[in-house]
GROMACS .gro file of C-alpha atoms in nm:
model
  369
    1MET     CA    1   9.342  12.643   4.104
    2THR     CA    2   9.594  12.358   4.083
    3ASP     CA    3   9.528  12.020   4.239
    4ASP     CA    4   9.797  12.083   4.503
    5ARG     CA    5   9.641  12.418   4.604
    6ASN     CA    6   9.295  12.264   4.613
    7GLU     CA    7   9.425  11.984   4.837
    8PHE     CA    8   9.593  12.241   5.063
    9HIS     CA    9   9.272  12.438   5.104
   10ARG     CA   10   9.069  12.122   5.168
   11ARG     CA   11   9.308  12.023   5.445
   12ARG     CA   12   9.313  12.373   5.591
   13ALA     CA   13   8.931  12.386   5.594
   14ALA     CA   14   8.908  12.039   5.748
   15ARG     CA   15   9.157  12.129   6.019
   16MET     CA   16   8.965  12.446   6.103
   17SER     CA   17   8.641  12.248   6.138
   18CYS     CA   18   8.769  11.944   6.331
   19GLU     CA   19   8.658  11.897   6.690
   20ARG     CA   20   8.909  11.634   6.803
   21PHE     CA   21   9.284  11.632   6.747
   22LEU     CA   22   9.544  11.369   6.823
   23SER     CA   23   9.854  11.509   6.653
   24ALA     CA   24   9.864  11.892   6.624
   25ASP     CA   25   9.585  12.135   6.706
   26ARG     CA   26   9.322  12.349   6.538
   27ILE     CA   27   9.453  12.661   6.362
   28LEU     CA   28   9.334  12.983   6.521
   29SER     CA   29   9.180  13.246   6.295
   30VAL     CA   30   9.327  13.595   6.295
   31ARG     CA   31   9.028  13.716   6.498
   32GLU     CA   32   9.075  13.438   6.754
   33ARG     CA   33   9.446  13.511   6.789
   34LEU     CA   34   9.382  13.884   6.832
   35ALA     CA   35   9.116  13.811   7.094
   36GLN     CA   36   9.362  13.585   7.277
   37LEU     CA   37   9.623  13.862   7.289
   38ALA     CA   38   9.367  14.126   7.387
   39ALA     CA   39   9.266  13.918   7.689
   40LEU     CA   40   9.618  13.917   7.837
   41ASP     CA   41   9.716  14.122   8.141
   42GLY     CA   42   9.964  14.409   8.137
   43LEU     CA   43   9.866  14.560   7.803
   44ASP     CA   44   9.854  14.922   7.924
   45VAL     CA   45  10.218  14.978   7.836
   46CYS     CA   46  10.391  15.133   7.539
   47PRO     CA   47  10.488  14.906   7.251
   48ASP     CA   48  10.853  14.826   7.202
   49PHE     CA   49  11.068  15.068   7.003
   50TYR     CA   50  11.300  14.867   6.775
   51GLY     CA   51  11.285  14.585   7.028
   52SER     CA   52  11.459  14.781   7.303
   53ASP     CA   53  11.181  14.785   7.563
   54GLY     CA   54  10.819  14.692   7.627
   55PRO     CA   55  10.704  14.329   7.591
   56VAL     CA   56  11.010  14.241   7.384
   57ARG     CA   57  11.255  14.332   7.658
   58GLN     CA   58  11.033  14.160   7.915
   59LEU     CA   59  11.046  13.844   7.704
   60GLU     CA   60  11.425  13.862   7.668
   61GLU     CA   61  11.477  13.897   8.042
   62ARG     CA   62  11.240  13.615   8.123
   63THR     CA   63  11.401  13.385   7.868
   64ALA     CA   64  11.749  13.460   8.002
   65ALA     CA   65  11.630  13.376   8.354
   66LEU     CA   66  11.471  13.049   8.243
   67LEU     CA   67  11.791  12.944   8.067
   68GLY     CA   68  12.023  13.070   8.341
   69LYS     CA   69  12.209  13.303   8.104
   70GLU     CA   70  12.326  13.662   8.153
   71ASP     CA   71  12.098  13.793   7.881
   72ALA     CA   72  11.900  13.708   7.570
   73VAL     CA   73  11.811  13.888   7.248
   74PHE     CA   74  11.491  13.849   7.045
   75PHE     CA   75  11.521  13.755   6.676
   76PRO     CA   76  11.244  13.739   6.416
   77THR     CA   77  11.371  13.396   6.303
   78GLY     CA   78  11.583  13.115   6.437
   79THR     CA   79  11.775  13.102   6.110
   80MET     CA   80  11.905  13.452   6.175
   81ALA     CA   81  11.976  13.381   6.542
   82GLN     CA   82  12.186  13.075   6.466
   83GLN     CA   83  12.394  13.247   6.199
   84VAL     CA   84  12.475  13.523   6.444
   85ALA     CA   85  12.568  13.277   6.719
   86LEU     CA   86  12.800  13.076   6.497
   87ARG     CA   87  12.962  13.390   6.358
   88HIS     CA   88  13.033  13.510   6.712
   89HIS     CA   89  13.193  13.182   6.814
   90ALA     CA   90  13.410  13.175   6.501
   91GLU     CA   91  13.534  13.524   6.579
   92ARG     CA   92  13.612  13.427   6.938
   93THR     CA   93  13.800  13.109   6.847
   94GLY     CA   94  13.951  13.216   6.515
   95ASN     CA   95  13.822  12.894   6.359
   96THR     CA   96  13.545  12.890   6.097
   97ALA     CA   97  13.478  12.514   6.115
   98VAL     CA   98  13.150  12.403   6.277
   99ALA     CA   99  13.095  12.044   6.388
  100LEU     CA  100  12.729  11.952   6.340
  101HIS     CA  101  12.500  11.672   6.229
  102PRO     CA  102  12.419  11.652   5.854
  103LEU     CA  103  12.050  11.603   5.944
  104SER     CA  104  12.042  11.915   6.161
  105HIS     CA  105  11.816  12.212   6.091
  106LEU     CA  106  12.121  12.420   5.996
  107GLU     CA  107  12.202  12.180   5.713
  108ARG     CA  108  11.854  12.075   5.602
  109HIS     CA  109  11.619  12.371   5.643
  110GLU     CA  110  11.813  12.697   5.628
  111ARG     CA  111  11.951  12.677   5.272
  112HIS     CA  112  12.302  12.652   5.419
  113ALA     CA  113  12.283  13.012   5.538
  114TYR     CA  114  12.566  12.962   5.786
  115THR     CA  115  12.806  12.880   5.500
  116GLN     CA  116  12.661  13.108   5.232
  117LEU     CA  117  12.631  13.423   5.442
  118THR     CA  118  12.895  13.384   5.713
  119GLY     CA  119  13.176  13.198   5.536
  120LEU     CA  120  13.171  12.914   5.789
  121ARG     CA  121  13.208  12.549   5.692
  122GLY     CA  122  13.056  12.235   5.835
  123LEU     CA  123  13.219  11.917   5.959
  124TRP     CA  124  13.009  11.604   6.013
  125PRO     CA  125  13.112  11.381   6.305
  126THR     CA  126  12.859  11.117   6.191
  127THR     CA  127  12.605  11.052   5.917
  128GLY     CA  128  12.408  10.807   6.133
  129ARG     CA  129  12.047  10.869   6.234
  130ARG     CA  130  12.151  10.949   6.590
  131GLN     CA  131  12.337  11.207   6.792
  132PRO     CA  132  12.720  11.207   6.749
  133THR     CA  133  12.956  11.061   7.007
  134PRO     CA  134  13.269  11.211   7.168
  135GLU     CA  135  13.480  10.954   6.986
  136GLU     CA  136  13.341  11.065   6.649
  137LEU     CA  137  13.405  11.426   6.740
  138GLY     CA  138  13.766  11.341   6.820
  139ALA     CA  139  13.803  11.150   6.494
  140LEU     CA  140  13.720  11.448   6.272
  141GLY     CA  141  14.089  11.486   6.201
  142GLU     CA  142  14.095  11.866   6.202
  143PRO     CA  143  14.026  12.143   6.452
  144PHE     CA  144  13.685  12.310   6.477
  145GLY     CA  145  13.577  12.629   6.650
  146THR     CA  146  13.219  12.540   6.742
  147LEU     CA  147  13.017  12.230   6.821
  148THR     CA  148  12.646  12.264   6.745
  149VAL     CA  149  12.405  12.017   6.903
  150GLU     CA  150  12.037  12.016   6.802
  151LEU     CA  151  11.821  11.917   7.099
  152PRO     CA  152  11.611  11.728   7.005
  153LEU     CA  153  11.751  11.633   6.663
  154ARG     CA  154  11.426  11.660   6.471
  155ASP     CA  155  11.469  11.517   6.123
  156PRO     CA  156  11.572  11.163   6.226
  157GLY     CA  157  11.289  11.147   6.484
  158TYR     CA  158  11.331  11.406   6.761
  159LEU     CA  159  11.630  11.223   6.906
  160LEU     CA  160  11.800  11.306   7.236
  161PRO     CA  161  12.119  11.167   7.387
  162THR     CA  162  12.129  11.062   7.750
  163TRP     CA  163  12.249  11.321   7.998
  164ASP     CA  164  12.582  11.141   8.034
  165GLU     CA  165  12.622  11.124   7.655
  166LEU     CA  166  12.549  11.494   7.621
  167THR     CA  167  12.789  11.602   7.895
  168ALA     CA  168  13.060  11.378   7.751
  169LEU     CA  169  13.008  11.528   7.403
  170VAL     CA  170  13.031  11.883   7.539
  171ALA     CA  171  13.342  11.791   7.739
  172ALA     CA  172  13.507  11.655   7.423
  173ALA     CA  173  13.437  11.983   7.243
  174ARG     CA  174  13.582  12.183   7.533
  175GLU     CA  175  13.891  11.965   7.536
  176ALA     CA  176  13.934  12.041   7.165
  177GLY     CA  177  13.923  12.414   7.242
  178ALA     CA  178  13.582  12.467   7.082
  179ARG     CA  179  13.278  12.660   7.195
  180VAL     CA  180  12.935  12.498   7.218
  181HIS     CA  181  12.605  12.613   7.069
  182PHE     CA  182  12.270  12.444   7.133
  183ASP     CA  183  12.011  12.455   6.856
  184GLY     CA  184  11.737  12.435   7.116
  185ALA     CA  185  11.434  12.526   6.907
  186ARG     CA  186  11.253  12.262   7.112
  187LEU     CA  187  11.477  12.264   7.417
  188TRP     CA  188  11.161  12.330   7.619
  189ASN     CA  189  11.069  11.961   7.568
  190THR     CA  190  11.385  11.805   7.707
  191THR     CA  191  11.351  11.845   8.085
  192VAL     CA  192  11.164  11.518   8.147
  193HIS     CA  193  11.413  11.311   7.947
  194PHE     CA  194  11.720  11.470   8.104
  195GLY     CA  195  11.563  11.494   8.450
  196ARG     CA  196  11.702  11.845   8.487
  197PRO     CA  197  11.569  12.202   8.467
  198LEU     CA  198  11.622  12.421   8.164
  199ASP     CA  199  11.897  12.630   8.323
  200GLU     CA  200  12.106  12.325   8.407
  201ILE     CA  201  12.073  12.193   8.052
  202ALA     CA  202  12.152  12.532   7.898
  203ALA     CA  203  12.453  12.576   8.128
  204LEU     CA  204  12.643  12.324   7.914
  205ALA     CA  205  12.647  12.562   7.616
  206ASP     CA  206  12.798  12.902   7.544
  207SER     CA  207  12.490  12.999   7.345
  208VAL     CA  208  12.137  12.863   7.323
  209TYR     CA  209  11.873  12.934   7.060
  210VAL     CA  210  11.509  12.870   7.148
  211SER     CA  211  11.195  12.911   6.938
  212TYR     CA  212  10.873  13.069   7.059
  213TYR     CA  213  10.635  12.924   6.802
  214LYS     CA  214  10.756  12.564   6.806
  215ASP     CA  215  10.562  12.390   7.084
  216LEU     CA  216  10.489  12.715   7.272
  217GLY     CA  217  10.232  12.833   7.018
  218GLY     CA  218  10.379  13.177   6.952
  219ILE     CA  219  10.326  13.379   6.637
  220ASN     CA  220  10.692  13.381   6.537
  221GLY     CA  221  11.030  13.464   6.682
  222ALA     CA  222  11.325  13.319   6.864
  223ALA     CA  223  11.582  13.413   7.124
  224LEU     CA  224  11.957  13.374   7.146
  225ALA     CA  225  12.083  13.353   7.502
  226GLY     CA  226  12.437  13.366   7.640
  227ASP     CA  227  12.679  13.593   7.819
  228ALA     CA  228  12.674  13.972   7.791
  229ALA     CA  229  12.944  13.980   7.523
  230LEU     CA  230  12.757  13.738   7.298
  231VAL     CA  231  12.428  13.924   7.337
  232ALA     CA  232  12.587  14.264   7.265
  233ASN     CA  233  12.745  14.120   6.952
  234ALA     CA  234  12.415  13.955   6.859
  235ARG     CA  235  12.231  14.286   6.878
  236THR     CA  236  12.484  14.439   6.638
  237TRP     CA  237  12.453  14.157   6.386
  238ARG     CA  238  12.075  14.139   6.421
  239HIS     CA  239  12.068  14.500   6.299
  240ARG     CA  240  12.306  14.421   6.013
  241TYR     CA  241  12.096  14.123   5.906
  242GLY     CA  242  11.781  14.338   5.897
  243GLY     CA  243  11.624  14.184   6.206
  244ARG     CA  244  11.585  14.504   6.408
  245LEU     CA  245  11.217  14.556   6.336
  246PHE     CA  246  11.035  14.871   6.443
  247GLN     CA  247  10.780  14.688   6.660
  248GLN     CA  248  10.755  14.322   6.752
  249TRP     CA  249  10.520  14.336   7.049
  250PRO     CA  250  10.250  14.100   6.904
  251ALA     CA  251  10.506  13.820   6.870
  252ALA     CA  252  10.649  13.898   7.215
  253LEU     CA  253  10.305  13.893   7.379
  254ALA     CA  254  10.221  13.559   7.215
  255ALA     CA  255  10.554  13.419   7.332
  256LEU     CA  256  10.499  13.540   7.689
  257HIS     CA  257  10.155  13.378   7.679
  258GLY     CA  258  10.318  13.053   7.567
  259LEU     CA  259  10.569  13.068   7.852
  260ASP     CA  260  10.283  13.123   8.097
  261THR     CA  261  10.036  12.865   7.970
  262VAL     CA  262  10.214  12.604   7.757
  263LEU     CA  263  10.563  12.568   7.903
  264PRO     CA  264  10.436  12.437   8.240
  265ARG     CA  265  10.229  12.175   8.054
  266LEU     CA  266  10.505  12.031   7.835
  267PRO     CA  267  10.623  11.773   8.092
  268ALA     CA  268  10.266  11.641   8.113
  269TYR     CA  269  10.254  11.611   7.734
  270THR     CA  270  10.567  11.400   7.738
  271ARG     CA  271  10.450  11.175   8.021
  272HIS     CA  272  10.110  11.105   7.867
  273ALA     CA  273  10.264  11.050   7.525
  274THR     CA  274  10.535  10.812   7.638
  275ALA     CA  275  10.323  10.616   7.888
  276THR     CA  276   9.991  10.593   7.703
  277LEU     CA  277   9.961  10.729   7.351
  278ALA     CA  278  10.288  10.625   7.185
  279PRO     CA  279  10.247  10.257   7.291
  280ALA     CA  280   9.891  10.264   7.153
  281LEU     CA  281  10.014  10.394   6.818
  282ALA     CA  282  10.293  10.137   6.814
  283ALA     CA  283  10.035   9.860   6.862
  284LEU     CA  284   9.847   9.944   6.541
  285PRO     CA  285   9.889   9.678   6.268
  286GLY     CA  286  10.223   9.722   6.091
  287ALA     CA  287  10.313  10.035   6.287
  288ARG     CA  288  10.660  10.128   6.403
  289LEU     CA  289  10.776  10.424   6.608
  290TYR     CA  290  11.111  10.592   6.579
  291PRO     CA  291  11.263  10.615   6.824
  292ALA     CA  292  11.096  10.307   6.970
  293ALA     CA  293  11.084  10.474   7.312
  294PRO     CA  294  11.029  10.845   7.235
  295PRO     CA  295  11.207  11.083   7.475
  296THR     CA  296  10.951  11.361   7.418
  297HIS     CA  297  10.590  11.398   7.300
  298GLU     CA  298  10.715  11.423   6.940
  299PHE     CA  299  10.841  11.132   6.729
  300GLN     CA  300  10.800  10.951   6.396
  301LEU     CA  301  10.527  10.702   6.309
  302TRP     CA  302  10.592  10.458   6.022
  303LEU     CA  303  10.315  10.260   5.849
  304PRO     CA  304  10.325  10.002   5.564
  305HIS     CA  305  10.104  10.199   5.324
  306PRO     CA  306  10.170  10.452   5.048
  307ALA     CA  307  10.169  10.812   5.166
  308GLU     CA  308   9.897  10.902   4.915
  309ALA     CA  309   9.659  10.648   5.067
  310LEU     CA  310   9.735  10.759   5.423
  311ASN     CA  311   9.689  11.126   5.341
  312ALA     CA  312   9.358  11.052   5.168
  313ALA     CA  313   9.244  10.848   5.469
  314HIS     CA  314   9.341  11.125   5.705
  315LEU     CA  315   9.148  11.384   5.506
  316ALA     CA  316   8.841  11.159   5.485
  317LEU     CA  317   8.847  11.104   5.861
  318ALA     CA  318   8.879  11.478   5.920
  319GLU     CA  319   8.598  11.575   5.681
  320GLU     CA  320   8.357  11.296   5.769
  321GLU     CA  321   8.411  11.259   6.144
  322GLY     CA  322   8.578  11.584   6.249
  323VAL     CA  323   8.882  11.393   6.380
  324TRP     CA  324   9.238  11.505   6.302
  325PHE     CA  325   9.454  11.194   6.351
  326VAL     CA  326   9.811  11.194   6.210
  327SER     CA  327   9.877  11.397   5.896
  328HIS     CA  328  10.140  11.494   5.637
  329TRP     CA  329  10.258  11.148   5.538
  330GLU     CA  330  10.562  11.111   5.312
  331ASP     CA  331  10.686  10.805   5.126
  332ALA     CA  332  11.002  10.660   5.281
  333ALA     CA  333  11.019  10.351   5.058
  334PRO     CA  334  10.777  10.170   4.826
  335GLY     CA  335  10.469  10.092   5.034
  336LEU     CA  336  10.614  10.253   5.347
  337ALA     CA  337  10.535  10.603   5.472
  338VAL     CA  338  10.640  10.816   5.768
  339ALA     CA  339  10.481  11.110   5.951
  340GLU     CA  340  10.577  11.325   6.248
  341VAL     CA  341  10.355  11.296   6.553
  342SER     CA  342  10.317  11.583   6.799
  343LEU     CA  343  10.099  11.501   7.100
  344THR     CA  344  10.021  11.838   7.257
  345GLU     CA  345   9.728  11.971   7.462
  346PRO     CA  346   9.440  11.820   7.258
  347ALA     CA  347   9.600  11.474   7.283
  348GLN     CA  348   9.583  11.484   7.663
  349ALA     CA  349   9.214  11.390   7.645
  350TRP     CA  350   9.281  11.074   7.441
  351THR     CA  351   9.301  10.728   7.592
  352ALA     CA  352   9.491  10.432   7.451
  353ALA     CA  353   9.162  10.265   7.359
  354GLU     CA  354   9.052  10.570   7.161
  355VAL     CA  355   9.383  10.582   6.975
  356ARG     CA  356   9.341  10.220   6.877
  357GLU     CA  357   8.976  10.262   6.777
  358VAL     CA  358   9.037  10.566   6.555
  359GLY     CA  359   9.367  10.425   6.430
  360LEU     CA  360   9.200  10.109   6.305
  361ARG     CA  361   8.936  10.312   6.118
  362PHE     CA  362   9.214  10.524   5.971
  363LEU     CA  363   9.397  10.214   5.848
  364GLU     CA  364   9.077  10.068   5.702
  365LEU     CA  365   9.028  10.385   5.499
  366ALA     CA  366   9.392  10.373   5.384
  367ALA     CA  367   9.358  10.007   5.278
  368LYS     CA  368   9.060  10.095   5.057
  369GLY     CA  369   9.286  10.334   4.871
   0.00000   0.00000   0.00000
């Protein structure tokens, strides 16, 4: 076994055995996940048949209602859902250009599927580590058929515009004759920051993609929501892309469970993170948060240590004390590392004093190398 695989298995074993978690949660075993699904209500129904009924259709209808859209269609992946959405908008506008951020998921984590498989092309209003502005959209110098906005914009630090900035950006796209798509994989997290319900946020866009495993704890899967014409077209292209699976009820049940149990808790995650836990992390020696005032319970933590030392310290803390602090550090510059922090249900039990106490031990371990 290679050193990398050995390290992976050590971390996986440590995470399975930890009793306390700050960022992230314990991984459920297959048996635990099956037991969780078996305990749900409403299981005495037939499975879905190619996603047309059963729990899958129930999930689609519930998602459409939450987002205030006419309908929604279940996809096995968000990558597939977004390609289909952008293809539809290009066909409606007759313009294959897509305005989007170069640090968006579409550009960074989907192997440029929207250009390679659909023939679309991207235009970048800005290269800054922030959301684009209406002025930058207007300065592109050429027409575009679709504006895509990732909410939150994950890679630079889970960034969100203000409500006024978002509405102004959408208005600028409409004025340019473009349609609007929200990459809302984590749209569930934005209601506290915007001070508005999901349906009012989603109403700004012609199409909205949401994920069921990011933050909601689902097995896999996504939905694309919009008007009836978009959803009908999406079902056609889902089949063409190979996403019309025979049965998807386990993923649908897990997603419904997430909507029932996790979605109502997300605002509490954000409030506890922003009021208590994020300031405690920011107070650790040499620490810096980005953004400095996180708009959700997810953000970046920067520390003046090599990633190797921080990862070793994290693993030691997990194996020796059963505490999972902040993991998966990456070097950002010599002697400076960054990690994503996600303060979900387990973090609700942490106080600021506990974050500081464990954080100082973590930094002591990192300093020892």
